[in-house]
GROMACS .gro file of C-alpha atoms in nm:
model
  302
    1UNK     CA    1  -5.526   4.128   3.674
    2UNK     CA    2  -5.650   4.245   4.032
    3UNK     CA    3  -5.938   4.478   4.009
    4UNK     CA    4  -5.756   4.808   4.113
    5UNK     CA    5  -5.543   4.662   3.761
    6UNK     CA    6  -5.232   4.510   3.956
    7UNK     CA    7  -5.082   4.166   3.894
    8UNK     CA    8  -5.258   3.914   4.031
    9UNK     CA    9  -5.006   3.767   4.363
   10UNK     CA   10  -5.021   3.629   4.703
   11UNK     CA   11  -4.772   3.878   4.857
   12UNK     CA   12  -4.998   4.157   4.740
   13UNK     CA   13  -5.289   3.997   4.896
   14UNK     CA   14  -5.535   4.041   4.621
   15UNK     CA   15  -5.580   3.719   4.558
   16UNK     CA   16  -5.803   3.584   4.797
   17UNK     CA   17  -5.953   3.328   4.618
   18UNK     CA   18  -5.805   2.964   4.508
   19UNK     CA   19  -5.969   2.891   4.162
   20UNK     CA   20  -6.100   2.550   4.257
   21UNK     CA   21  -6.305   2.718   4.525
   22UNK     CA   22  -6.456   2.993   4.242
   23UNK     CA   23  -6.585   2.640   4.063
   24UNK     CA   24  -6.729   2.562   4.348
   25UNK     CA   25  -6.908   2.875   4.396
   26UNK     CA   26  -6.990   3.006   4.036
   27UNK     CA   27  -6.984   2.656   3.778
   28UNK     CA   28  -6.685   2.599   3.513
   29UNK     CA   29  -6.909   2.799   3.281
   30UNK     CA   30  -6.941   3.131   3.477
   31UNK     CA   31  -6.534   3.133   3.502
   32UNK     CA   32  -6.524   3.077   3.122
   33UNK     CA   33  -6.775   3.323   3.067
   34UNK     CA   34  -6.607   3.572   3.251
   35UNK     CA   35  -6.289   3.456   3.023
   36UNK     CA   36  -6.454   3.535   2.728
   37UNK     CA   37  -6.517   3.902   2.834
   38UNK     CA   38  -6.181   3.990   2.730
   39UNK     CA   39  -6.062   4.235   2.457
   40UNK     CA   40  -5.827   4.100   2.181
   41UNK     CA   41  -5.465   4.223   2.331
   42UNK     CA   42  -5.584   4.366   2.622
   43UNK     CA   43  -5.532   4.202   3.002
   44UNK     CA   44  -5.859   4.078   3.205
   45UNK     CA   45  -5.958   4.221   3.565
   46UNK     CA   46  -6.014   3.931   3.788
   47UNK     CA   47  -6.422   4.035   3.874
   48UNK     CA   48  -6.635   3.816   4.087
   49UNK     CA   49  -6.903   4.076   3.992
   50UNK     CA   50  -6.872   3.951   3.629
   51UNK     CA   51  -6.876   3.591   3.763
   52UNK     CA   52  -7.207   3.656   3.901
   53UNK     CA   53  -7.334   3.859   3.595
   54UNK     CA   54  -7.243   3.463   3.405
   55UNK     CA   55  -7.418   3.280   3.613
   56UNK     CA   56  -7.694   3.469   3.603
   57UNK     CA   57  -7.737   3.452   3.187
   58UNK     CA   58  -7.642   3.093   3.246
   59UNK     CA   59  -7.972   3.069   3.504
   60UNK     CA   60  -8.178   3.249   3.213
   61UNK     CA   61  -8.048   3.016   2.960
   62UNK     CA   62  -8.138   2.710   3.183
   63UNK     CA   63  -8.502   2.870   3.266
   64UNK     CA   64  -8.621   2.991   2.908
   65UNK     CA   65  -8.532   2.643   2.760
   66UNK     CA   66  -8.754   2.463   3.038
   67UNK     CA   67  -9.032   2.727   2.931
   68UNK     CA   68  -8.981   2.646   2.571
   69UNK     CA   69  -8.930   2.262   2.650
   70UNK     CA   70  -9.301   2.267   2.803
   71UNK     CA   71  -9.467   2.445   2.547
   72UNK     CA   72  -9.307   2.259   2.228
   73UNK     CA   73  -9.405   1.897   2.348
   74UNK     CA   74  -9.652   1.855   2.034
   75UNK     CA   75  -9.378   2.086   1.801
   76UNK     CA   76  -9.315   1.792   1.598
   77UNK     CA   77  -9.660   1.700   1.562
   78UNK     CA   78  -9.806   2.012   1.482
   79UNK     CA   79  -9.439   2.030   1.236
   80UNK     CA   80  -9.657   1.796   1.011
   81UNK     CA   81 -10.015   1.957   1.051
   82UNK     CA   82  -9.909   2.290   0.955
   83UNK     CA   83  -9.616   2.178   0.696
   84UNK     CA   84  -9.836   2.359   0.375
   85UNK     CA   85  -9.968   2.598   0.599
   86UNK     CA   86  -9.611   2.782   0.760
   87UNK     CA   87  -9.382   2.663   0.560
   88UNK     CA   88  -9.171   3.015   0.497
   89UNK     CA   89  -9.048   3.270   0.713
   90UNK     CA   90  -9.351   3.510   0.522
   91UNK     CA   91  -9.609   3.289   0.665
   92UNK     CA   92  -9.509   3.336   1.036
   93UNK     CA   93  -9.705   3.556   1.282
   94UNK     CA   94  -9.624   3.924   1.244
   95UNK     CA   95  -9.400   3.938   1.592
   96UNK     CA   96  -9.260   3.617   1.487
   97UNK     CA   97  -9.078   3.743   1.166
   98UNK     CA   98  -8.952   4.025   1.383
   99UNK     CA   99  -8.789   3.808   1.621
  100UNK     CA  100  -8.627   3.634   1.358
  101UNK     CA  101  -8.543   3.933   1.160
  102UNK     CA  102  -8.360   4.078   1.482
  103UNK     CA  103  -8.101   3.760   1.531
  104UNK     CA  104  -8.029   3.781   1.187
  105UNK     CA  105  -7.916   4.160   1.246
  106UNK     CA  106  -7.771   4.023   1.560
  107UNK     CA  107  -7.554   3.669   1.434
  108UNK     CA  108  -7.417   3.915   1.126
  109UNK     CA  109  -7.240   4.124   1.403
  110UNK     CA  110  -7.155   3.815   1.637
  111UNK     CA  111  -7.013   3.627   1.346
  112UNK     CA  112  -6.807   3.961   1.231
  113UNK     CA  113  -6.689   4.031   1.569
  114UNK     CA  114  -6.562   3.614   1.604
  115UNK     CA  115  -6.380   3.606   1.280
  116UNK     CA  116  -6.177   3.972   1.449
  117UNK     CA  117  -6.096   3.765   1.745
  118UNK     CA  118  -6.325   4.011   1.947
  119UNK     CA  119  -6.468   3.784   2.176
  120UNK     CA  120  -6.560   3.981   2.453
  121UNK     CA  121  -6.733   4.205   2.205
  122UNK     CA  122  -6.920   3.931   2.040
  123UNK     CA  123  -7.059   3.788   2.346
  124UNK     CA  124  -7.177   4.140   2.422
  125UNK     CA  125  -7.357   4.156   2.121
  126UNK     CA  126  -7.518   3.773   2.158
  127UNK     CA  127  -7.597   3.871   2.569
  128UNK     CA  128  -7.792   4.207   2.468
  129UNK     CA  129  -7.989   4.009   2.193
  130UNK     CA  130  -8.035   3.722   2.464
  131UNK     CA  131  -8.202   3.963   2.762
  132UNK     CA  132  -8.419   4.142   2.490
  133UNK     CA  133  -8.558   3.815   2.334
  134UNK     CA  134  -8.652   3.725   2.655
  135UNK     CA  135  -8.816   4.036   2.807
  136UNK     CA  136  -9.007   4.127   2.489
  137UNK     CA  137  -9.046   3.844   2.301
  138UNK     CA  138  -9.120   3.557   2.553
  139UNK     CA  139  -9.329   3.768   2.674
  140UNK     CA  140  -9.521   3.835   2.376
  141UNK     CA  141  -9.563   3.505   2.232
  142UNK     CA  142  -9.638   3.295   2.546
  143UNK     CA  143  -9.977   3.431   2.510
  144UNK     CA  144 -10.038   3.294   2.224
  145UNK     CA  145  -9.839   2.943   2.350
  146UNK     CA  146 -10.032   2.941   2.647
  147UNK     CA  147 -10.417   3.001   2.511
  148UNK     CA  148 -10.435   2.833   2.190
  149UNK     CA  149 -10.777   2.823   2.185
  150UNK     CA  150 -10.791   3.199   2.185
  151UNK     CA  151 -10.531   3.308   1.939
  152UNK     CA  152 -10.557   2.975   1.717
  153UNK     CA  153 -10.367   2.671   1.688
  154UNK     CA  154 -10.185   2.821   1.322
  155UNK     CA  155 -10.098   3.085   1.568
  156UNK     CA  156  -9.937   2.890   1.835
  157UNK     CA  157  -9.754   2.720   1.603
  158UNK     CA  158  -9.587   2.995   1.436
  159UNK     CA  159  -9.444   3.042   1.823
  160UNK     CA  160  -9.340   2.738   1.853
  161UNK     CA  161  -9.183   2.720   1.564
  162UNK     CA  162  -8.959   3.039   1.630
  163UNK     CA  163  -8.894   2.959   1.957
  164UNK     CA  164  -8.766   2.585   1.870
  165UNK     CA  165  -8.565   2.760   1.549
  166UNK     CA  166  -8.420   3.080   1.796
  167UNK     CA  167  -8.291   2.903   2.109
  168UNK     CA  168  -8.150   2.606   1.896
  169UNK     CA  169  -7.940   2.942   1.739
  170UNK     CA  170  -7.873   3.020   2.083
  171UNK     CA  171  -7.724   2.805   2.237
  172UNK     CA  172  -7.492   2.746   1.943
  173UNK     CA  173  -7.381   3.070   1.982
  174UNK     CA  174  -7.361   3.041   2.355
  175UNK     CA  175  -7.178   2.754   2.342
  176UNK     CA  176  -6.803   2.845   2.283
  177UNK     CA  177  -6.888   3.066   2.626
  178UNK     CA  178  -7.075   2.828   2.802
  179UNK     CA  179  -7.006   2.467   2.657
  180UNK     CA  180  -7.193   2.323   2.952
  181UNK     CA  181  -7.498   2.394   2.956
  182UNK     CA  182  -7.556   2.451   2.646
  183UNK     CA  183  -7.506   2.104   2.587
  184UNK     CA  184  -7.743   2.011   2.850
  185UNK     CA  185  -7.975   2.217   2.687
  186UNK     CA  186  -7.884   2.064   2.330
  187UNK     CA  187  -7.941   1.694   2.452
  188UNK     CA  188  -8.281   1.748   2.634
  189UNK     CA  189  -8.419   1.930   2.343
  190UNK     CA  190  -8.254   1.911   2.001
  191UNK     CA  191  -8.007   1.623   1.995
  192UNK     CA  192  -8.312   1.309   1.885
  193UNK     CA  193  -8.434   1.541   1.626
  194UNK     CA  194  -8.060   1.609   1.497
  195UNK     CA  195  -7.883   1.340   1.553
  196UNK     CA  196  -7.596   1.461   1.631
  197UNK     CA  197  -7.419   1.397   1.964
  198UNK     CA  198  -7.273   1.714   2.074
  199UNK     CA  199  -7.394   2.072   2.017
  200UNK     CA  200  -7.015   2.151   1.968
  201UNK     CA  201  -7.010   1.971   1.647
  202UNK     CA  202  -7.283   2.110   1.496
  203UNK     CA  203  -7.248   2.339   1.180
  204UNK     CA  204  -7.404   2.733   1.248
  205UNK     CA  205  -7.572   2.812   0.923
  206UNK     CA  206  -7.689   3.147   0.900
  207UNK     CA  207  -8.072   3.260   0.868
  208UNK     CA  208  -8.055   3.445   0.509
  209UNK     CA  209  -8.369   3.544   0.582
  210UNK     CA  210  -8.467   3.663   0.179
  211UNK     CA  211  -8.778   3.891   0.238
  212UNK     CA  212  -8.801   4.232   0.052
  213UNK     CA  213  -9.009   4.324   0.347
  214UNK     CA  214  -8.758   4.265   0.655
  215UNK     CA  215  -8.683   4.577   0.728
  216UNK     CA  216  -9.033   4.672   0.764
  217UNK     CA  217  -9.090   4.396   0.968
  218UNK     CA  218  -8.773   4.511   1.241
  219UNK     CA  219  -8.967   4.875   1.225
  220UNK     CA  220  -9.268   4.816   1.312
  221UNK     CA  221  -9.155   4.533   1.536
  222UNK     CA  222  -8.914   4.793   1.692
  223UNK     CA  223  -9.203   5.007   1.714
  224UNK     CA  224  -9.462   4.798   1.891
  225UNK     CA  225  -9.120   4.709   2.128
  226UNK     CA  226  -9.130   5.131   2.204
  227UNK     CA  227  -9.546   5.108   2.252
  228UNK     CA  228  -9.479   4.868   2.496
  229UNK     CA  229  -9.212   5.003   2.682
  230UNK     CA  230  -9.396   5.329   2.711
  231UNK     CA  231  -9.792   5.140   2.832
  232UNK     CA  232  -9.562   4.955   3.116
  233UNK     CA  233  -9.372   5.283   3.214
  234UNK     CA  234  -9.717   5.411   3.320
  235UNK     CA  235  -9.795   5.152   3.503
  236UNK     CA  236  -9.459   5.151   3.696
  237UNK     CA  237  -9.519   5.539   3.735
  238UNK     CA  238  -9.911   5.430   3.877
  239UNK     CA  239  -9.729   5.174   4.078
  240UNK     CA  240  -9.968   4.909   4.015
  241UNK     CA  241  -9.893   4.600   3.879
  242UNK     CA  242  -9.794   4.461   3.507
  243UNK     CA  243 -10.071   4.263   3.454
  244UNK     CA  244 -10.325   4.550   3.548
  245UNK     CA  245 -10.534   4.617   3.223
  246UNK     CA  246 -10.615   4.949   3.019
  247UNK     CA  247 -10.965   5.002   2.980
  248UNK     CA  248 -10.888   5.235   2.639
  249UNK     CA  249 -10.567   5.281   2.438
  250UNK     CA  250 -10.572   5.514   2.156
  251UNK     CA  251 -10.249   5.589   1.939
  252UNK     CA  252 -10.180   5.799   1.630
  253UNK     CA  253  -9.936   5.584   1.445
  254UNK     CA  254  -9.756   5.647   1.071
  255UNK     CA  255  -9.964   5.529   0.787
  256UNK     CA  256  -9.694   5.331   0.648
  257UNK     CA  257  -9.660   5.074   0.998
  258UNK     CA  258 -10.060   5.093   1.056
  259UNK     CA  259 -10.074   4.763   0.862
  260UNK     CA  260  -9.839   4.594   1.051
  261UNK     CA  261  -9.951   4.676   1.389
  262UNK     CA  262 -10.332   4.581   1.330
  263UNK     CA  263 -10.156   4.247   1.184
  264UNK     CA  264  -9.984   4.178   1.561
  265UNK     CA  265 -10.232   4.365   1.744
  266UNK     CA  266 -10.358   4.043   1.919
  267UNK     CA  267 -10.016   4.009   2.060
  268UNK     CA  268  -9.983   4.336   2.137
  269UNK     CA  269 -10.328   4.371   2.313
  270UNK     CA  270 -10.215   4.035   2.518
  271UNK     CA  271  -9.895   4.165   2.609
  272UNK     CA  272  -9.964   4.498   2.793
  273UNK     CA  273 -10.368   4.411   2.855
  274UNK     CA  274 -10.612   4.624   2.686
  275UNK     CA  275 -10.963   4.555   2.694
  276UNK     CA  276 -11.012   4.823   2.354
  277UNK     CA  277 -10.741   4.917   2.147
  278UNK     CA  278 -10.770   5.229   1.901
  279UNK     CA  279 -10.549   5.293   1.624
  280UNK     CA  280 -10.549   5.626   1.435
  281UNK     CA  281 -10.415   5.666   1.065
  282UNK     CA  282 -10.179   5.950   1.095
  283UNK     CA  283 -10.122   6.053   0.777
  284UNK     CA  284  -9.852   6.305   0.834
  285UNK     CA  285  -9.530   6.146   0.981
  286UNK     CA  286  -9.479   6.122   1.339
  287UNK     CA  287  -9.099   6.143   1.480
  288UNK     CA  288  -9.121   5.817   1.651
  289UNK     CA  289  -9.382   5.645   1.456
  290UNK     CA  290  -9.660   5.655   1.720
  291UNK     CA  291  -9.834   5.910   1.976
  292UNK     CA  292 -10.031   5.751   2.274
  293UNK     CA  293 -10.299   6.012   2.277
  294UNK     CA  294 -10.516   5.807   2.561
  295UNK     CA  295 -10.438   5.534   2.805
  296UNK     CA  296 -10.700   5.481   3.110
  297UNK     CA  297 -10.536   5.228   3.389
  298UNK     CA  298 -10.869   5.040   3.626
  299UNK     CA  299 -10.715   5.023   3.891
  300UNK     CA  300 -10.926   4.898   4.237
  301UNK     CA  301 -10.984   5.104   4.478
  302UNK     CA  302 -10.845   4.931   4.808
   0.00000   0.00000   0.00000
């Protein structure tokens, strides 16, 4: 369908593009992407917006496995060091088990939505999961991937051990959307430690992850996710940059998550830069977990 919802013709004049020429412009996996959009029984609006929206994820995609590819160069070695050490999903880093804990919320939909022939709904579901694991969690753990010799080489590996594990999930998800590249991605990184010779024939196996103590991992990872959100807000409001640091946080937070944030509060700290971080047990229950009582910005005079 045109976008104003009309049939797609020449004498109408709303089709003003040959499709060889949109491959040209946009890749065989953008036009398949925007394909896969689609509602089960419902026609598709032609949209060279949601062409560009594909290519985009499909940019992301490419990017975040070239950062992974550079930080897991020693994955298999380390695989071996740490083998007794990290051997269950319980002995991963705090932010680590979140992560994980979050695609398996997220594949349980995805899967659900396939086997209804909702497509388009399914890849909505995979593309939200996609953005968030790389806003907040890449930039979380590439701390810790970057300075090993500050949070510990145990540390690092627990990273690189999520990140190998989530983008291998990935990009089988991806891959009925975007076959290309996602084989690409399969062959530079997975395919020798596999063996297996396309990502397309690959079996999905879901995480199961069998902890009594997921969900408290996804709410106090969901929590820390809200901290976050609401330390960089203030410095968009200050409009000074990201990576300027807080001289003092203090936060009231819910006895029953206190634990869990003084577990990941390297991470955290690293993430939004505070020099001194205060946590306050809050005994009776706050509505969204956690109160930022104090926050000081030093910011340079210029």
């Amino acid at each position: 369908m045109a976008s104003k919802g009309e049939k797609i013709s020449k004498s109408k004049g709303n089709s003003k593009v040959e499709p060889r020429e949109l491959v040209k412009t946009h890749s065989a996996d953008s036009i398949r992407y925007w394909a896969g959009t689609g509602r089960l029984g419902n026609d598709i609006i032609f949209s060279e917006e949601t062409l560009a929206r594909g290519q985009k994820l499909i940019n992301k995609l490419w990017n975040v496995s070239k950062f992974i590819e550079m930080h897991i160069h020693d994955y298999n070695e380390n695989k071996e060091k740490f083998k007794e050490e990290v051997k269950e999903y319980n002995d991963l880093e705090y932010i680590d088990k979140w992560i994980l804990a979050k695609y398996e919320e997220m594949e349980k939909g995805y899967l659900k939505y396939l086997e209804e022939y909702e497509i388009g709904i399914a890849l909505n579901h995979l593309e939200k999961f996609f953005w968030n694991f790389c806003d907040d969690y890449i930039e979380i753990v590439k701390h810790r991937l970057y300075r090993p010799e500050e949070f510990g080489e145990r540390a690092r590996y627990s990273g690189q051990k999520t990140v190998y594990t989530l983008l291998f999930k990935l990009i089988q998800a991806f891959s009925i959307y975007l076959p290309y590249v996602t084989e690409e991605i399969y062959h530079e990184l997975y395919m020798n430690d596999m063996n297996i010779p396309s990502i397309h024939i690959t079996s999905i196996e879901n995480l199961n992850i069998e902890d009594k103590n997921k969900e408290i991992y996804l709410n106090i990872g969901n929590t820390i996710m809200d901290i976050i959100s609401e330390l960089r807000g203030e410095k968009t409001n200050n409009n000074v940059s990201l990576k300027t640091p807080f001289s003092i946080v203090e936060i009231d937070v819910n006895s029953d998550i206190l634990d869990g944030i003084t577990k990941a509060e390297k991470d955290f700290k690293a993430t939004v830069t505070i020099e001194n971080l205060k946590l306050n047990d809050k005994q009776t229950s706050l509505e969204n977990n956690f109160n930022i009582l104090k926050s000081e910005l030093i910011i340079e005079e210029k």
